[in-house]
Every structure is written in structure tokens, then in C-alpha cells.
């Protein structure tokens, strides 16, 4: 049985609503990939339904070297629990992709130091780290060389969270758009082999981004929340308590006992509203869903409070971005939809 070149699904001509459907026998791509590639139109959503354990177990069963792909913008989402347990003994190269989304002025060394620090905390060991971009092709030639050295007659399996940029990176390595990529998580549906310069690669379905803002908004809003060009940080110098609303998706209230700086790293298509702490509740109540859009698909929220020490701290909301806090900001309250991960970390940039 043949499979779709774009997503790996088994091609079939009987069920238009299921994966792999094509109206024409002998097609190279399924209808879903065809619509995604040519019209950016998602006919069948697979943001849930791909079993992460099955994917990890499938990867573990291959006698392969591993290209682990994480997204530098959504870095915390990319750290996969159980990864060391299941494939920790493999030869792993980590490709941190979407380098083009971070300001060019930030040095590679600084980012690499950050990444190695986080890997240590998560207990993940890799042979090498490459900072790359599948869209601008930065770092791709060096990665290709490293993969040739790593492979030693074995295939290379490409793994990572959904939407991290695996298929885009493989297309960049191949110098042609063979695989389907899209902003909708769950684009690649099955293990999908392809050969590049004599090396055998296996593209895999992304591990579901369960606790991310991506899962809490309607698919049409992904265009708003996912950045597509270099992030321009928005900087606020503050002297009093303040509140920030990212549309109706997240609210961050900060207590400032002197002078502080709040720098936001989010998509420039998102509406960021700053207000004084006293007026923030009223604003949220009156403007939620009006001025403060987009809103999540759920009304259930959770608020976390964090006491900051001296370190420059990032408050990261999976799938949305982060804000960096420094100076005399002492307490931070973060409100997000329930079940979205929030991480307080030493500043990345
Ligand atoms: N700016 C930027 N966007 C990227 C880069 N790589 C991927 N993207 C975008 O990220 C989104 C996801 O890319 P995919 O290649 O489909 O990601 P994937 O990891 O294969 O996703 P699944 O198949 O769902 O697991 C798409 O909108 C890509 O255009 C990159 O290096 N830079
Ligand atoms: Mg893919």
C-alpha cells in the first residue's frame, strides 16, 4: 500500500473524512496535504489523536540515530517528559530550530548556554547542539555535515513536539519541499521515510503539545498567536504595580517596589494591553472578548503566583511566548486558561 509523501498516512480512496484520503488512485499526496500545501486549508484536524507513547515507542524500536528538534521560540514545550527514559541511550543531535524568530543581536553562544542549562535541568543528554532555521536555512549545511558523521550506516529518525519544525527542517536539508509542513499541530501523521544525499531519514508525527496555548485557541487563531517573523521585544520601564493582558489569553500582574523592566516576546499580531493594577480587574471584565481578543475556547482559568529573587526572570506561557522581568519586581501573578504550562526560568536572552 502506498503512503502520502507529505504526511506518511496510508493512501485510501474510500473515506473522505479520514487520513490518507485521495480521490485519485496513484496520487503522491493525500487530499489533506494537497489542501494544506496549496490553500493553507485544514480539512482534517489532528491536533489530538496522535498517541505520544506510541510515537516514542516506535522511535525507540528503530535502530537509528536521533535528530531531536525543538523550537527556540516555544522551547519549554519542546522538553518531552520520558524522553531520556525511552531514548536516552541513543546518539542524539539536538537541532534548536526557528533561530530566525529570535533577535539576530543575541549571540549563538548565549542561546547555546541557555539550552545546555535547560537540558541539564531536564536530564537530557545530547551529542551536539545546532541552532538552525528551517525557513531561512541558517545552520542547515553544518547540521547536514554533522548528521552524515552521526549516521554510521543507520537511519536518522527526526523527533520532537508537534509544530516544532521537523518537516520544515527536513525539507531544508533536502533542498526541496517534499514533506508537508503547516502551522496546525499534527501535520505529519505517520512515520514517513525519505532519502537525502544517501542518508535515510524518518520524519515522525509530533508529540502532542498537550499543555500549550496552541490547544486552547481555535485553529483560525493560530495565525495570530504563532510568530512568523523575528520577534521585536516590547519593553516597558515601570515604577508601580502594573497589569498586562495578552488579548484575552493571558494576564500578568506584577508588583513593583521601585523601578522595573518588563519585556515581552510574543507575536506582533497579538494585542498587548498594559494598565495600572487598580483598573486591571475592571478592564478584564468589561473588555474580555471585545478589546481583549482573541480569547481561549475555555472559560476555566488558573492563576499562579511567583515570588521573584534577584535573577532576571522569564515568565513563559507554552505556545504563546514569554515576558522577561528585572529590577524591583517582586511578585508576579499569571492567569492563563486551565491546563496551560507556565514556567518561571532564568532569562533566556
Ligand atoms: N519562522 C520559522 N518558522 C518555522 C521554522 N520551521 C518551521 N516553521 C513553521 O512552524 C510550523 C510547523 O512546522 P512543521 O515543519 O509542520 O512542524 P512539524 O514539527 O513537522 O509539525 P508536526 O508534523 O505537526 O509534528 C509551520 O508553520 C512552519 O512554517 C523556522 O525555522 N522558522
Ligand atoms: Mg511534520
mmCIF file of C-alpha atoms and ligand atoms in Angstrom:
data_model
loop_
_atom_site.group_PDB
_atom_site.id
_atom_site.type_symbol
_atom_site.label_atom_id
_atom_site.label_comp_id
_atom_site.label_asym_id
_atom_site.label_seq_id
_atom_site.Cartn_x
_atom_site.Cartn_y
_atom_site.Cartn_z
ATOM 1 C CA UNK A 1 0.000 0.000 0.000
ATOM 2 C CA UNK A 2 1.415 3.403 -0.838
ATOM 3 C CA UNK A 3 1.701 6.260 1.588
ATOM 4 C CA UNK A 4 1.313 10.001 1.245
ATOM 5 C CA UNK A 5 4.662 11.649 0.570
ATOM 6 C CA UNK A 6 3.679 14.689 2.629
ATOM 7 C CA UNK A 7 2.373 13.212 5.904
ATOM 8 C CA UNK A 8 3.084 9.473 5.728
ATOM 9 C CA UNK A 9 -0.580 8.392 6.007
ATOM 10 C CA UNK A 10 -1.630 5.270 4.104
ATOM 11 C CA UNK A 11 -3.438 6.447 0.972
ATOM 12 C CA UNK A 12 -7.067 5.367 0.574
ATOM 13 C CA UNK A 13 -9.913 6.293 -1.759
ATOM 14 C CA UNK A 14 -12.934 5.334 0.343
ATOM 15 C CA UNK A 15 -13.336 7.685 3.342
ATOM 16 C CA UNK A 16 -13.017 11.439 2.568
ATOM 17 C CA UNK A 17 -13.086 12.302 6.283
ATOM 18 C CA UNK A 18 -10.217 10.049 7.303
ATOM 19 C CA UNK A 19 -6.461 10.435 6.998
ATOM 20 C CA UNK A 20 -4.844 9.482 3.703
ATOM 21 C CA UNK A 21 -7.888 10.109 1.521
ATOM 22 C CA UNK A 22 -7.300 10.860 -2.130
ATOM 23 C CA UNK A 23 -9.977 10.945 -4.812
ATOM 24 C CA UNK A 24 -7.469 9.693 -7.388
ATOM 25 C CA UNK A 25 -5.690 6.392 -7.166
ATOM 26 C CA UNK A 26 -1.938 6.715 -7.751
ATOM 27 C CA UNK A 27 -1.606 10.208 -6.226
ATOM 28 C CA UNK A 28 1.605 11.001 -4.363
ATOM 29 C CA UNK A 29 -0.153 13.210 -1.786
ATOM 30 C CA UNK A 30 -3.405 12.840 0.146
ATOM 31 C CA UNK A 31 -6.137 15.442 -0.224
ATOM 32 C CA UNK A 32 -5.428 16.863 3.247
ATOM 33 C CA UNK A 33 -1.782 17.557 2.332
ATOM 34 C CA UNK A 34 -2.816 18.924 -1.062
ATOM 35 C CA UNK A 35 -5.210 21.402 0.584
ATOM 36 C CA UNK A 36 -2.632 22.358 3.241
ATOM 37 C CA UNK A 37 0.166 22.894 0.743
ATOM 38 C CA UNK A 38 -1.781 24.769 -1.916
ATOM 39 C CA UNK A 39 -4.573 26.521 0.010
ATOM 40 C CA UNK A 40 -3.444 26.586 3.670
ATOM 41 C CA UNK A 41 -6.759 24.879 4.349
ATOM 42 C CA UNK A 42 -7.043 22.333 7.153
ATOM 43 C CA UNK A 43 -9.586 19.694 6.151
ATOM 44 C CA UNK A 44 -8.963 17.206 8.964
ATOM 45 C CA UNK A 45 -7.569 18.432 12.315
ATOM 46 C CA UNK A 46 -5.217 16.031 14.084
ATOM 47 C CA UNK A 47 -4.187 18.300 16.944
ATOM 48 C CA UNK A 48 -5.297 15.476 19.202
ATOM 49 C CA UNK A 49 -5.400 11.794 18.377
ATOM 50 C CA UNK A 50 -1.739 11.026 17.780
ATOM 51 C CA UNK A 51 -0.620 8.863 20.710
ATOM 52 C CA UNK A 52 2.676 10.279 22.083
ATOM 53 C CA UNK A 53 3.666 6.999 23.761
ATOM 54 C CA UNK A 54 3.157 5.117 20.551
ATOM 55 C CA UNK A 55 5.354 7.598 18.697
ATOM 56 C CA UNK A 56 8.135 7.451 21.318
ATOM 57 C CA UNK A 57 7.945 3.650 21.491
ATOM 58 C CA UNK A 58 8.082 3.477 17.678
ATOM 59 C CA UNK A 59 11.195 5.659 17.690
ATOM 60 C CA UNK A 60 12.770 3.553 20.458
ATOM 61 C CA UNK A 61 12.253 0.401 18.383
ATOM 62 C CA UNK A 62 14.265 1.738 15.440
ATOM 63 C CA UNK A 63 17.986 1.150 15.342
ATOM 64 C CA UNK A 64 18.544 4.754 14.419
ATOM 65 C CA UNK A 65 20.401 7.886 15.364
ATOM 66 C CA UNK A 66 18.118 10.681 16.519
ATOM 67 C CA UNK A 67 17.659 14.239 15.322
ATOM 68 C CA UNK A 68 15.698 15.846 18.112
ATOM 69 C CA UNK A 69 14.033 19.076 17.002
ATOM 70 C CA UNK A 70 12.951 21.793 19.419
ATOM 71 C CA UNK A 71 11.572 25.207 18.654
ATOM 72 C CA UNK A 72 13.613 28.070 20.163
ATOM 73 C CA UNK A 73 10.566 30.293 20.500
ATOM 74 C CA UNK A 74 8.497 27.630 22.270
ATOM 75 C CA UNK A 75 11.444 25.960 23.948
ATOM 76 C CA UNK A 76 9.783 24.724 27.150
ATOM 77 C CA UNK A 77 7.079 22.892 25.162
ATOM 78 C CA UNK A 78 9.838 21.009 23.378
ATOM 79 C CA UNK A 79 11.191 19.326 26.501
ATOM 80 C CA UNK A 80 9.497 15.938 26.429
ATOM 81 C CA UNK A 81 8.943 14.027 29.684
ATOM 82 C CA UNK A 82 10.062 10.419 29.374
ATOM 83 C CA UNK A 83 12.474 11.217 26.574
ATOM 84 C CA UNK A 84 15.619 10.205 28.493
ATOM 85 C CA UNK A 85 13.932 7.051 29.752
ATOM 86 C CA UNK A 86 12.829 5.909 26.315
ATOM 87 C CA UNK A 87 15.638 7.008 24.011
ATOM 88 C CA UNK A 88 18.273 8.457 26.343
ATOM 89 C CA UNK A 89 20.827 5.840 25.249
ATOM 90 C CA UNK A 90 20.699 6.875 21.571
ATOM 91 C CA UNK A 91 23.073 9.121 19.666
ATOM 92 C CA UNK A 92 21.110 12.352 19.682
ATOM 93 C CA UNK A 93 21.777 15.609 17.875
ATOM 94 C CA UNK A 94 19.592 18.435 19.086
ATOM 95 C CA UNK A 95 18.513 20.956 16.473
ATOM 96 C CA UNK A 96 17.021 24.063 18.046
ATOM 97 C CA UNK A 97 15.105 25.484 15.169
ATOM 98 C CA UNK A 98 13.279 28.759 14.371
ATOM 99 C CA UNK A 99 16.504 30.643 15.178
ATOM 100 C CA UNK A 100 15.193 33.349 12.814
ATOM 101 C CA UNK A 101 12.429 34.189 15.323
ATOM 102 C CA UNK A 102 14.926 35.316 17.979
ATOM 103 C CA UNK A 103 16.643 38.689 17.556
ATOM 104 C CA UNK A 104 19.807 38.409 15.472
ATOM 105 C CA UNK A 105 21.668 40.546 18.002
ATOM 106 C CA UNK A 106 21.557 37.736 20.558
ATOM 107 C CA UNK A 107 24.692 35.628 20.159
ATOM 108 C CA UNK A 108 24.686 31.924 19.385
ATOM 109 C CA UNK A 109 26.840 31.367 22.474
ATOM 110 C CA UNK A 110 24.279 32.945 24.736
ATOM 111 C CA UNK A 111 21.474 30.813 23.321
ATOM 112 C CA UNK A 112 23.628 27.680 23.461
ATOM 113 C CA UNK A 113 24.483 28.316 27.122
ATOM 114 C CA UNK A 114 20.795 28.698 27.884
ATOM 115 C CA UNK A 115 19.904 25.492 26.020
ATOM 116 C CA UNK A 116 22.596 23.408 27.715
ATOM 117 C CA UNK A 117 21.490 24.740 31.097
ATOM 118 C CA UNK A 118 17.891 23.704 30.445
ATOM 119 C CA UNK A 119 18.924 20.270 29.078
ATOM 120 C CA UNK A 120 20.850 19.633 32.282
ATOM 121 C CA UNK A 121 17.818 20.523 34.368
ATOM 122 C CA UNK A 122 15.628 18.202 32.301
ATOM 123 C CA UNK A 123 18.260 15.422 32.377
ATOM 124 C CA UNK A 124 18.564 15.179 28.594
ATOM 125 C CA UNK A 125 21.964 14.297 27.095
ATOM 126 C CA UNK A 126 22.812 15.143 23.502
ATOM 127 C CA UNK A 127 25.978 14.654 21.432
ATOM 128 C CA UNK A 128 25.779 18.048 19.803
ATOM 129 C CA UNK A 129 23.619 21.135 19.548
ATOM 130 C CA UNK A 130 22.830 23.035 16.359
ATOM 131 C CA UNK A 131 20.955 26.319 16.199
ATOM 132 C CA UNK A 132 19.161 26.380 12.876
ATOM 133 C CA UNK A 133 16.269 27.744 10.903
ATOM 134 C CA UNK A 134 14.316 25.591 8.501
ATOM 135 C CA UNK A 135 12.878 28.638 6.776
ATOM 136 C CA UNK A 136 15.972 30.831 6.399
ATOM 137 C CA UNK A 137 18.243 27.721 6.155
ATOM 138 C CA UNK A 138 20.666 29.205 8.662
ATOM 139 C CA UNK A 139 22.901 26.466 10.097
ATOM 140 C CA UNK A 140 21.414 23.768 7.833
ATOM 141 C CA UNK A 141 24.637 22.967 5.919
ATOM 142 C CA UNK A 142 26.564 22.461 9.171
ATOM 143 C CA UNK A 143 23.761 20.259 10.504
ATOM 144 C CA UNK A 144 23.802 18.155 7.323
ATOM 145 C CA UNK A 145 27.520 17.508 7.759
ATOM 146 C CA UNK A 146 27.093 16.565 11.413
ATOM 147 C CA UNK A 147 24.277 14.145 10.521
ATOM 148 C CA UNK A 148 26.460 12.402 7.936
ATOM 149 C CA UNK A 149 29.043 11.843 10.655
ATOM 150 C CA UNK A 150 26.463 10.711 13.198
ATOM 151 C CA UNK A 151 24.572 8.246 10.993
ATOM 152 C CA UNK A 152 27.178 5.461 10.630
ATOM 153 C CA UNK A 153 25.022 3.372 8.262
ATOM 154 C CA UNK A 154 21.942 3.913 10.416
ATOM 155 C CA UNK A 155 18.802 5.827 9.518
ATOM 156 C CA UNK A 156 18.149 9.121 11.268
ATOM 157 C CA UNK A 157 14.813 9.485 12.955
ATOM 158 C CA UNK A 158 13.559 13.037 13.406
ATOM 159 C CA UNK A 159 11.512 13.593 16.524
ATOM 160 C CA UNK A 160 10.066 16.390 18.639
ATOM 161 C CA UNK A 161 6.883 18.151 19.670
ATOM 162 C CA UNK A 162 4.154 18.823 17.142
ATOM 163 C CA UNK A 163 4.813 22.097 15.338
ATOM 164 C CA UNK A 164 8.464 22.251 16.368
ATOM 165 C CA UNK A 165 9.518 22.380 12.704
ATOM 166 C CA UNK A 166 10.667 18.811 11.958
ATOM 167 C CA UNK A 167 9.228 18.525 8.470
ATOM 168 C CA UNK A 168 10.334 22.062 7.539
ATOM 169 C CA UNK A 169 13.883 21.256 8.669
ATOM 170 C CA UNK A 170 13.912 18.028 6.647
ATOM 171 C CA UNK A 171 12.737 19.943 3.583
ATOM 172 C CA UNK A 172 15.598 22.405 4.168
ATOM 173 C CA UNK A 173 18.080 19.522 4.456
ATOM 174 C CA UNK A 174 16.668 18.052 1.228
ATOM 175 C CA UNK A 175 16.639 21.434 -0.533
ATOM 176 C CA UNK A 176 13.100 20.790 -1.702
ATOM 177 C CA UNK A 177 9.584 20.871 -0.279
ATOM 178 C CA UNK A 178 8.725 17.175 -0.204
ATOM 179 C CA UNK A 179 7.103 16.958 3.226
ATOM 180 C CA UNK A 180 4.002 18.830 4.272
ATOM 181 C CA UNK A 181 4.504 21.492 6.910
ATOM 182 C CA UNK A 182 1.867 23.755 8.401
ATOM 183 C CA UNK A 183 1.118 25.825 11.473
ATOM 184 C CA UNK A 184 -1.521 23.291 12.549
ATOM 185 C CA UNK A 185 -0.083 20.852 15.090
ATOM 186 C CA UNK A 186 -0.436 17.265 13.920
ATOM 187 C CA UNK A 187 0.561 17.774 10.279
ATOM 188 C CA UNK A 188 2.727 14.664 9.914
ATOM 189 C CA UNK A 189 0.535 11.642 10.663
ATOM 190 C CA UNK A 190 2.745 8.553 10.363
ATOM 191 C CA UNK A 191 6.433 7.593 10.252
ATOM 192 C CA UNK A 192 7.492 8.804 6.824
ATOM 193 C CA UNK A 193 10.786 7.792 5.208
ATOM 194 C CA UNK A 194 12.791 9.844 2.772
ATOM 195 C CA UNK A 195 16.310 9.753 1.453
ATOM 196 C CA UNK A 196 18.524 12.831 1.370
ATOM 197 C CA UNK A 197 22.053 12.688 -0.098
ATOM 198 C CA UNK A 198 22.291 8.948 0.510
ATOM 199 C CA UNK A 199 21.083 9.179 4.133
ATOM 200 C CA UNK A 200 17.798 7.604 5.178
ATOM 201 C CA UNK A 201 15.619 9.893 7.299
ATOM 202 C CA UNK A 202 12.364 9.094 9.073
ATOM 203 C CA UNK A 203 10.020 12.020 9.716
ATOM 204 C CA UNK A 204 7.635 11.320 12.614
ATOM 205 C CA UNK A 205 4.357 12.717 13.926
ATOM 206 C CA UNK A 206 4.941 15.364 16.581
ATOM 207 C CA UNK A 207 4.429 14.546 20.239
ATOM 208 C CA UNK A 208 1.186 16.282 21.168
ATOM 209 C CA UNK A 209 1.604 19.758 22.707
ATOM 210 C CA UNK A 210 -0.854 18.965 25.475
ATOM 211 C CA UNK A 211 -0.393 21.871 27.876
ATOM 212 C CA UNK A 212 0.025 24.670 25.391
ATOM 213 C CA UNK A 213 -1.981 27.737 24.427
ATOM 214 C CA UNK A 214 -1.993 26.236 20.925
ATOM 215 C CA UNK A 215 -4.510 23.671 22.207
ATOM 216 C CA UNK A 216 -6.738 26.289 23.826
ATOM 217 C CA UNK A 217 -7.491 28.512 20.849
ATOM 218 C CA UNK A 218 -9.491 27.912 17.693
ATOM 219 C CA UNK A 219 -7.339 26.839 14.758
ATOM 220 C CA UNK A 220 -8.060 30.113 12.924
ATOM 221 C CA UNK A 221 -6.305 31.994 15.775
ATOM 222 C CA UNK A 222 -3.019 30.133 15.329
ATOM 223 C CA UNK A 223 -2.040 32.713 12.740
ATOM 224 C CA UNK A 224 -2.340 35.383 15.437
ATOM 225 C CA UNK A 225 -0.500 33.662 18.246
ATOM 226 C CA UNK A 226 2.360 31.965 16.369
ATOM 227 C CA UNK A 227 5.018 34.429 15.225
ATOM 228 C CA UNK A 228 6.225 34.114 11.648
ATOM 229 C CA UNK A 229 8.980 36.731 11.648
ATOM 230 C CA UNK A 230 11.677 37.881 14.078
ATOM 231 C CA UNK A 231 10.228 38.856 17.433
ATOM 232 C CA UNK A 232 10.516 42.532 18.222
ATOM 233 C CA UNK A 233 10.669 42.791 22.006
ATOM 234 C CA UNK A 234 8.232 45.282 23.579
ATOM 235 C CA UNK A 235 9.871 46.988 26.547
ATOM 236 C CA UNK A 236 8.129 48.729 29.465
ATOM 237 C CA UNK A 237 10.026 50.648 32.143
ATOM 238 C CA UNK A 238 7.758 50.696 35.186
ATOM 239 C CA UNK A 239 7.625 52.444 38.583
ATOM 240 C CA UNK A 240 4.445 50.976 40.036
ATOM 241 C CA UNK A 241 2.277 47.853 40.016
ATOM 242 C CA UNK A 242 1.107 47.021 36.506
ATOM 243 C CA UNK A 243 -1.047 44.548 34.661
ATOM 244 C CA UNK A 244 -0.571 43.169 31.155
ATOM 245 C CA UNK A 245 -3.225 41.455 29.083
ATOM 246 C CA UNK A 246 -2.250 39.409 26.036
ATOM 247 C CA UNK A 247 -5.579 39.622 24.252
ATOM 248 C CA UNK A 248 -7.937 37.593 26.443
ATOM 249 C CA UNK A 249 -5.469 34.707 26.593
ATOM 250 C CA UNK A 250 -3.163 35.552 29.461
ATOM 251 C CA UNK A 251 -2.907 38.174 32.139
ATOM 252 C CA UNK A 252 0.271 39.025 34.038
ATOM 253 C CA UNK A 253 0.091 41.254 37.122
ATOM 254 C CA UNK A 254 3.360 42.480 38.543
ATOM 255 C CA UNK A 255 4.145 44.116 41.858
ATOM 256 C CA UNK A 256 6.911 46.679 41.514
ATOM 257 C CA UNK A 257 8.530 48.122 44.642
ATOM 258 C CA UNK A 258 10.792 50.629 42.880
ATOM 259 C CA UNK A 259 11.901 50.519 39.252
ATOM 260 C CA UNK A 260 11.435 47.549 36.992
ATOM 261 C CA UNK A 261 11.572 46.431 33.371
ATOM 262 C CA UNK A 262 9.075 44.173 31.639
ATOM 263 C CA UNK A 263 9.997 42.946 28.153
ATOM 264 C CA UNK A 264 7.516 40.958 26.096
ATOM 265 C CA UNK A 265 8.457 38.390 23.454
ATOM 266 C CA UNK A 266 5.241 37.467 21.666
ATOM 267 C CA UNK A 267 3.877 37.529 18.131
ATOM 268 C CA UNK A 268 3.425 41.075 16.831
ATOM 269 C CA UNK A 269 -0.083 40.095 15.715
ATOM 270 C CA UNK A 270 -1.168 39.745 19.342
ATOM 271 C CA UNK A 271 -2.771 42.639 21.179
ATOM 272 C CA UNK A 272 -0.815 43.534 24.321
ATOM 273 C CA UNK A 273 -2.601 45.882 26.721
ATOM 274 C CA UNK A 274 -0.909 47.495 29.691
ATOM 275 C CA UNK A 275 -2.906 49.008 32.530
ATOM 276 C CA UNK A 276 -2.470 50.174 36.091
ATOM 277 C CA UNK A 277 -3.020 47.429 38.620
ATOM 278 C CA UNK A 278 -6.101 49.200 40.098
ATOM 279 C CA UNK A 279 -8.002 49.268 36.807
ATOM 280 C CA UNK A 280 -6.988 45.829 35.531
ATOM 281 C CA UNK A 281 -9.870 43.794 37.003
ATOM 282 C CA UNK A 282 -12.426 46.200 35.621
ATOM 283 C CA UNK A 283 -10.793 46.233 32.196
ATOM 284 C CA UNK A 284 -10.652 42.427 32.048
ATOM 285 C CA UNK A 285 -14.339 42.192 32.998
ATOM 286 C CA UNK A 286 -15.564 44.826 30.543
ATOM 287 C CA UNK A 287 -13.253 44.251 27.596
ATOM 288 C CA UNK A 288 -12.758 40.468 27.596
ATOM 289 C CA UNK A 289 -13.746 39.286 24.111
ATOM 290 C CA UNK A 290 -14.085 42.905 22.875
ATOM 291 C CA UNK A 291 -10.828 44.828 23.068
ATOM 292 C CA UNK A 292 -9.116 41.832 24.632
ATOM 293 C CA UNK A 293 -9.098 39.287 21.816
ATOM 294 C CA UNK A 294 -8.511 36.533 20.929
ATOM 295 C CA UNK A 295 -9.999 34.568 23.797
ATOM 296 C CA UNK A 296 -9.457 30.887 24.543
ATOM 297 C CA UNK A 297 -12.096 28.263 23.810
ATOM 298 C CA UNK A 298 -12.476 27.575 27.529
ATOM 299 C CA UNK A 299 -13.621 29.805 30.404
ATOM 300 C CA UNK A 300 -11.718 27.887 33.053
ATOM 301 C CA UNK A 301 -8.624 29.730 34.185
ATOM 302 C CA UNK A 302 -5.842 29.199 36.677
ATOM 303 C CA UNK A 303 -3.745 31.828 38.470
ATOM 304 C CA UNK A 304 -0.215 31.159 39.696
ATOM 305 C CA UNK A 305 1.754 33.456 41.958
ATOM 306 C CA UNK A 306 5.532 33.619 41.906
ATOM 307 C CA UNK A 307 7.983 35.434 44.164
ATOM 308 C CA UNK A 308 10.979 36.642 42.254
ATOM 309 C CA UNK A 309 14.569 36.602 43.514
ATOM 310 C CA UNK A 310 17.306 38.821 42.077
ATOM 311 C CA UNK A 311 17.686 36.924 38.825
ATOM 312 C CA UNK A 312 16.337 38.246 35.543
ATOM 313 C CA UNK A 313 13.299 36.007 35.182
ATOM 314 C CA UNK A 314 11.258 34.853 32.198
ATOM 315 C CA UNK A 315 7.600 34.019 32.653
ATOM 316 C CA UNK A 316 6.893 31.558 29.859
ATOM 317 C CA UNK A 317 3.441 30.550 28.689
ATOM 318 C CA UNK A 318 3.707 27.475 26.465
ATOM 319 C CA UNK A 319 2.661 28.232 22.912
ATOM 320 C CA UNK A 320 2.311 31.972 23.489
ATOM 321 C CA UNK A 321 5.752 33.373 24.300
ATOM 322 C CA UNK A 322 7.219 34.993 27.393
ATOM 323 C CA UNK A 323 7.939 38.181 29.292
ATOM 324 C CA UNK A 324 11.236 38.924 30.968
ATOM 325 C CA UNK A 325 11.225 40.728 34.319
ATOM 326 C CA UNK A 326 14.056 42.565 36.019
ATOM 327 C CA UNK A 327 14.616 45.290 38.603
ATOM 328 C CA UNK A 328 12.405 45.709 41.651
ATOM 329 C CA UNK A 329 9.550 43.464 40.529
ATOM 330 C CA UNK A 330 8.843 41.216 43.497
ATOM 331 C CA UNK A 331 5.642 39.275 42.903
ATOM 332 C CA UNK A 332 4.100 38.040 39.673
ATOM 333 C CA UNK A 333 0.604 36.698 39.167
ATOM 334 C CA UNK A 334 -0.099 34.851 35.939
ATOM 335 C CA UNK A 335 -3.601 33.930 34.788
ATOM 336 C CA UNK A 336 -3.994 31.548 31.845
ATOM 337 C CA UNK A 337 -6.555 29.044 30.650
ATOM 338 C CA UNK A 338 -6.515 25.949 32.846
ATOM 339 C CA UNK A 339 -4.016 23.299 31.805
ATOM 340 C CA UNK A 340 -1.564 25.620 30.081
ATOM 341 C CA UNK A 341 2.010 25.287 31.345
ATOM 342 C CA UNK A 342 3.646 28.347 32.868
ATOM 343 C CA UNK A 343 7.384 28.216 33.581
ATOM 344 C CA UNK A 344 9.429 30.682 35.606
ATOM 345 C CA UNK A 345 13.006 30.404 34.401
ATOM 346 C CA UNK A 346 16.293 32.242 34.439
ATOM 347 C CA UNK A 347 16.129 34.639 31.474
ATOM 348 C CA UNK A 348 16.867 33.137 28.078
ATOM 349 C CA UNK A 349 18.075 36.324 26.345
HETATM 350 N N1 LIG B 1 9.981 31.213 11.454
HETATM 351 C C1 LIG B 1 10.146 29.900 11.338
HETATM 352 N N2 LIG B 1 9.078 29.096 11.231
HETATM 353 C C2 LIG B 1 9.295 27.769 11.105
HETATM 354 C C3 LIG B 1 10.587 27.200 11.086
HETATM 355 N N3 LIG B 1 10.461 25.866 10.973
HETATM 356 C C4 LIG B 1 9.127 25.613 10.927
HETATM 357 N N4 LIG B 1 8.430 26.751 10.999
HETATM 358 C C5 LIG B 1 6.954 26.888 11.000
HETATM 359 O O1 LIG B 1 6.452 26.110 12.078
HETATM 360 C C6 LIG B 1 5.237 25.472 11.717
HETATM 361 C C7 LIG B 1 5.345 23.981 11.938
HETATM 362 O O2 LIG B 1 6.281 23.445 11.036
HETATM 363 P P1 LIG B 1 6.295 21.891 10.642
HETATM 364 O O3 LIG B 1 7.537 21.650 9.854
HETATM 365 O O4 LIG B 1 4.998 21.490 10.051
HETATM 366 O O5 LIG B 1 6.437 21.257 12.091
HETATM 367 P P2 LIG B 1 6.433 19.706 12.496
HETATM 368 O O6 LIG B 1 7.344 19.587 13.667
HETATM 369 O O7 LIG B 1 6.759 18.858 11.321
HETATM 370 O O8 LIG B 1 4.925 19.520 12.960
HETATM 371 P P3 LIG B 1 4.045 18.152 13.081
HETATM 372 O O9 LIG B 1 4.121 17.443 11.778
HETATM 373 O O10 LIG B 1 2.695 18.672 13.407
HETATM 374 O O11 LIG B 1 4.644 17.389 14.209
HETATM 375 C C8 LIG B 1 4.979 25.873 10.256
HETATM 376 O O12 LIG B 1 4.109 26.985 10.249
HETATM 377 C C9 LIG B 1 6.346 26.273 9.764
HETATM 378 O O13 LIG B 1 6.322 27.228 8.718
HETATM 379 C C10 LIG B 1 11.712 28.087 11.197
HETATM 380 O O14 LIG B 1 12.872 27.696 11.208
HETATM 381 N N5 LIG B 1 11.417 29.415 11.313
HETATM 382 MG MG1 LIG B 2 5.708 17.352 10.458
#
